[in-house]
Every structure is written in structure tokens, then in C-alpha cells.
């Protein structure tokens, strides 16, 4: 698989300074921008929506990795892509028709991913394996940044890697990543690493992004 990419989550950014935060992430070597969209229904927290993605798009050349933690994502995926989402992840159990949701994302020309919560078995991903471009492995229960990494999630990687086989499917991990656990994550063949708190709390963002990639 390709090199490891670091996707800082702007959930941990100062929303009142979003433009500066994005420019800083780009300057510090981020590979993509992870945008956590929460609706207060699928998860017990609310963040931002389509307009934030649209406002971020013109100020960065980095791909926008939009993680939808919302119910009925099928109603909104096309508008997120029009706003500038390059990758759209959603949670299949939140969708009335997850296959349709994947198709809508792909028909609009974006990459589609399904997100697997820590308690969702790999067998769920099997159903979508011929359709998706990426699998997002949640290593915390979605809703908040700064949670503790759930180590047992790594046990799923063997099964997921076997399922992916030779297919051109990226594997992303999200939640509680830091410099102590990222090595194990990368060893498991995960090639996109989301990091919120670790990047935003670091005194030197350029260094932490480089360290996470090691
Ligand atoms: C959790 C979000 C994650 C999270 C990452 O609901 O999907 O993207 O904010 O933040 P950290 O790295 O702080 O766990
Ligand atoms: Zn996320």
C-alpha cells in the first residue's frame, strides 16, 4: 500500500479561526483535512455542516475527507460533494439504504467509505467491499475528540486486510491516535491516520505530523 497519510481532524481546531488553522495544517505537512460532521442525533454532539465544507474548499489544495456522523446521510451526500468533499465516509447503520448512499457518492465523482464503529464486525464491511474506496475503522465511539484509543479495534485489521485483498481500497483509522500507538497502527497496514487532539495540542504541529508518519 501507498505511504502513510496524516489527516488532522479540524474538530479540535478553533472554529473561529478555521481559515488560519487550515493554512497552518497545510504548512505543517498534513495530507488531507478530516472534517467531522455531527448532527446531534446519530451522535450526542453537533459540529458543522455543508457550509463549513464549502468555505474550507477554496482555501486549501488538500483533499477534504468528510466523515458524516449523521442519520440518513443519503439525503446530504450530494450536497457535501458539491461543497467540495473529496472522500465521504458514513456509518451504514445510520442510512436507510447504505448501498444507495455509496452509489450516490460515487456517481457524484467522490470516493466513498463506510465507517465501522468499534462494536461493528468486519462482516458488515464485506457487504460493501466491491463498492467502496475506503474503510474507516473507528478506534473510539464517535461523538467527541480526545477520547482514549480502543486497542482491541486493531484485532479487526487482520480480517479487514484479508477482506480487502488486492483491491484498491484505503484503510483509515480515526480516534485517540497519538505517537505511542501510531506505530502499531501503521504496522497493521492502515495507511490513513486521523488525529485531532494530538495535532492540535502539540506545541509544534510540523513535528507532530512528521512524527505520526514515522
Ligand atoms: C470522533 C471523530 C474523530 C475524532 C478524532 O467522533 O470522528 O475524528 O475527533 O479526534 P482525536 O484524535 O482527538 O480522537
Ligand atoms: Zn472522524
XYZ file of C-alpha atoms and ligand atoms in Angstrom:
229
model
C 0.000 0.000 0.000
C 0.958 3.623 -0.534
C 2.662 5.882 2.002
C 1.019 6.790 5.288
C -1.142 9.900 5.088
C -1.989 12.106 8.041
C -5.457 13.627 8.169
C -5.786 16.111 11.036
C -9.347 16.445 12.297
C -10.495 20.054 12.470
C -12.901 19.020 15.206
C -10.070 20.026 17.542
C -9.432 23.342 15.752
C -10.594 26.747 16.904
C -13.711 27.157 14.742
C -13.480 30.945 14.990
C -10.083 30.752 13.285
C -10.779 27.959 10.824
C -9.033 29.622 7.869
C -5.812 30.111 9.815
C -5.989 26.597 11.225
C -6.330 25.035 7.763
C -3.462 27.133 6.360
C -1.322 26.081 9.295
C -2.104 22.366 8.792
C -1.163 22.689 5.131
C 2.091 24.465 6.020
C 2.856 21.753 8.601
C 2.587 18.915 6.094
C -0.920 17.476 6.545
C -2.001 15.235 3.658
C -5.731 15.832 3.910
C -8.244 17.621 6.110
C -10.627 15.442 8.126
C -13.976 17.174 8.649
C -16.186 15.638 11.365
C -19.846 16.363 10.707
C -22.121 15.542 13.663
C -25.865 16.013 13.804
C -26.766 15.553 17.483
C -28.911 12.546 16.504
C -26.557 9.818 15.332
C -24.041 11.061 17.896
C -24.590 13.146 21.034
C -22.724 16.179 19.699
C -23.170 18.832 16.997
C -20.372 20.304 14.889
C -20.803 21.840 11.439
C -22.249 21.029 8.041
C -22.216 21.692 4.316
C -21.405 25.391 4.528
C -18.240 24.800 6.534
C -17.010 22.338 3.897
C -17.855 24.842 1.141
C -15.988 27.618 2.948
C -12.915 25.443 3.575
C -12.702 24.155 -0.017
C -11.340 27.271 -1.757
C -8.699 27.987 0.875
C -6.793 24.680 0.625
C -5.469 22.364 -2.033
C -5.573 19.411 0.372
C -8.300 16.813 -0.183
C -11.294 17.105 2.135
C -12.045 13.861 3.966
C -15.593 14.346 5.206
C -16.750 11.991 7.965
C -20.521 12.079 8.300
C -21.816 11.103 11.723
C -25.398 11.831 10.782
C -28.612 9.912 10.273
C -29.863 9.465 6.714
C -26.601 10.508 5.061
C -28.182 9.633 1.696
C -30.120 12.909 1.934
C -26.986 15.044 2.129
C -24.017 13.313 0.444
C -24.506 15.007 -2.919
C -24.569 18.457 -1.345
C -21.411 17.723 0.635
C -19.700 16.706 -2.609
C -20.942 19.852 -4.379
C -19.448 21.754 -1.431
C -16.064 20.125 -2.051
C -15.841 16.786 -0.232
C -13.312 14.502 -1.966
C -13.916 11.488 0.277
C -17.228 10.893 2.043
C -17.453 8.402 4.924
C -20.704 7.440 6.566
C -21.934 4.872 9.080
C -24.038 2.228 7.275
C -26.348 1.646 10.243
C -27.317 5.340 10.080
C -28.504 5.022 6.495
C -31.848 3.712 5.276
C -30.083 2.294 2.218
C -26.304 2.215 2.567
C -25.762 0.747 -0.916
C -27.699 3.654 -2.394
C -25.638 6.076 -0.309
C -22.393 4.614 -1.667
C -23.757 4.811 -5.199
C -24.782 8.450 -4.769
C -21.293 9.347 -3.545
C -19.572 7.536 -6.408
C -21.931 8.836 -9.086
C -21.026 12.352 -7.989
C -17.335 11.551 -8.501
C -16.167 11.394 -4.873
C -14.600 8.489 -3.020
C -16.949 6.518 -0.794
C -16.164 4.953 2.547
C -18.063 3.128 5.206
C -17.148 3.737 8.832
C -17.102 0.841 11.268
C -17.699 1.662 14.910
C -15.667 -0.317 17.464
C -18.574 -2.714 18.058
C -19.417 -3.309 14.391
C -17.935 -6.527 12.998
C -15.861 -6.692 9.836
C -18.597 -8.837 8.269
C -20.582 -5.603 7.768
C -17.815 -4.252 5.510
C -17.983 -7.425 3.431
C -21.322 -6.339 2.048
C -19.815 -3.165 0.569
C -16.369 -4.389 -0.388
C -16.946 -4.297 -4.154
C -18.300 -0.738 -3.948
C -16.175 1.320 -1.568
C -12.856 3.148 -1.987
C -12.006 3.211 1.697
C -12.889 1.647 5.041
C -12.812 3.877 8.093
C -12.036 1.962 11.231
C -13.261 3.831 14.307
C -10.945 3.378 17.280
C -13.288 5.346 19.581
C -17.073 5.578 19.667
C -17.846 8.611 17.511
C -19.014 11.879 19.020
C -16.054 13.560 20.653
C -12.391 14.275 20.091
C -9.799 13.481 22.724
C -11.084 10.019 23.694
C -8.924 7.047 24.595
C -7.819 4.718 21.788
C -9.619 1.349 21.950
C -6.745 -1.040 21.443
C -8.855 -4.119 20.690
C -10.002 -2.498 17.432
C -6.610 -3.400 15.989
C -7.624 -7.070 16.146
C -10.008 -6.324 13.276
C -7.211 -5.307 10.933
C -6.207 -8.876 10.076
C -9.720 -9.682 8.921
C -10.098 -6.359 7.116
C -6.784 -6.703 5.277
C -7.781 -10.215 4.203
C -11.141 -8.891 3.015
C -9.525 -6.049 1.054
C -7.044 -8.440 -0.576
C -5.684 -6.919 -3.804
C -8.456 -4.386 -4.148
C -7.510 -0.725 -4.310
C -9.157 0.207 -1.008
C -7.636 2.552 1.557
C -7.800 1.805 5.250
C -8.222 4.737 7.613
C -8.251 4.823 11.409
C -9.916 7.514 13.500
C -9.893 8.220 17.224
C -7.357 8.506 20.006
C -4.268 8.309 17.802
C -1.002 9.517 19.298
C 2.707 8.956 18.815
C 2.662 5.949 21.177
C 0.040 3.925 19.285
C 0.545 5.078 15.681
C 3.436 2.660 15.128
C 1.243 -0.341 15.851
C -1.491 1.107 13.623
C 0.840 1.540 10.662
C 2.312 -1.916 11.201
C -1.209 -3.282 10.727
C -1.328 -1.804 7.220
C -3.510 1.205 7.937
C -2.487 3.962 5.530
C -4.592 6.991 6.528
C -4.334 8.201 10.106
C -6.760 10.766 11.541
C -5.531 12.792 14.500
C -7.364 15.585 16.267
C -6.148 16.349 19.738
C -2.653 15.013 19.160
C -2.053 17.506 16.336
C -3.880 20.490 17.782
C -2.493 20.218 21.304
C 1.101 19.770 20.129
C 3.395 22.748 20.581
C 4.965 22.016 17.185
C 2.450 20.808 14.615
C 5.006 20.273 11.877
C 7.000 17.964 14.122
C 3.987 16.029 15.374
C 2.676 15.439 11.841
C 6.120 14.188 10.788
C 6.354 12.019 13.926
C 2.930 10.461 13.285
C 4.010 9.465 9.818
C 7.027 7.508 11.051
C -14.717 11.172 16.672
C -14.207 11.813 15.399
C -12.729 11.797 15.274
C -12.032 12.469 16.396
C -10.544 12.440 16.284
O -16.074 11.208 16.694
O -14.727 11.137 14.285
O -12.324 12.305 14.021
O -12.430 13.775 16.557
O -10.034 13.174 17.337
P -8.968 12.586 18.348
O -7.748 12.282 17.513
O -8.769 13.688 19.307
O -9.542 11.347 18.964
Zn -13.774 11.475 12.255
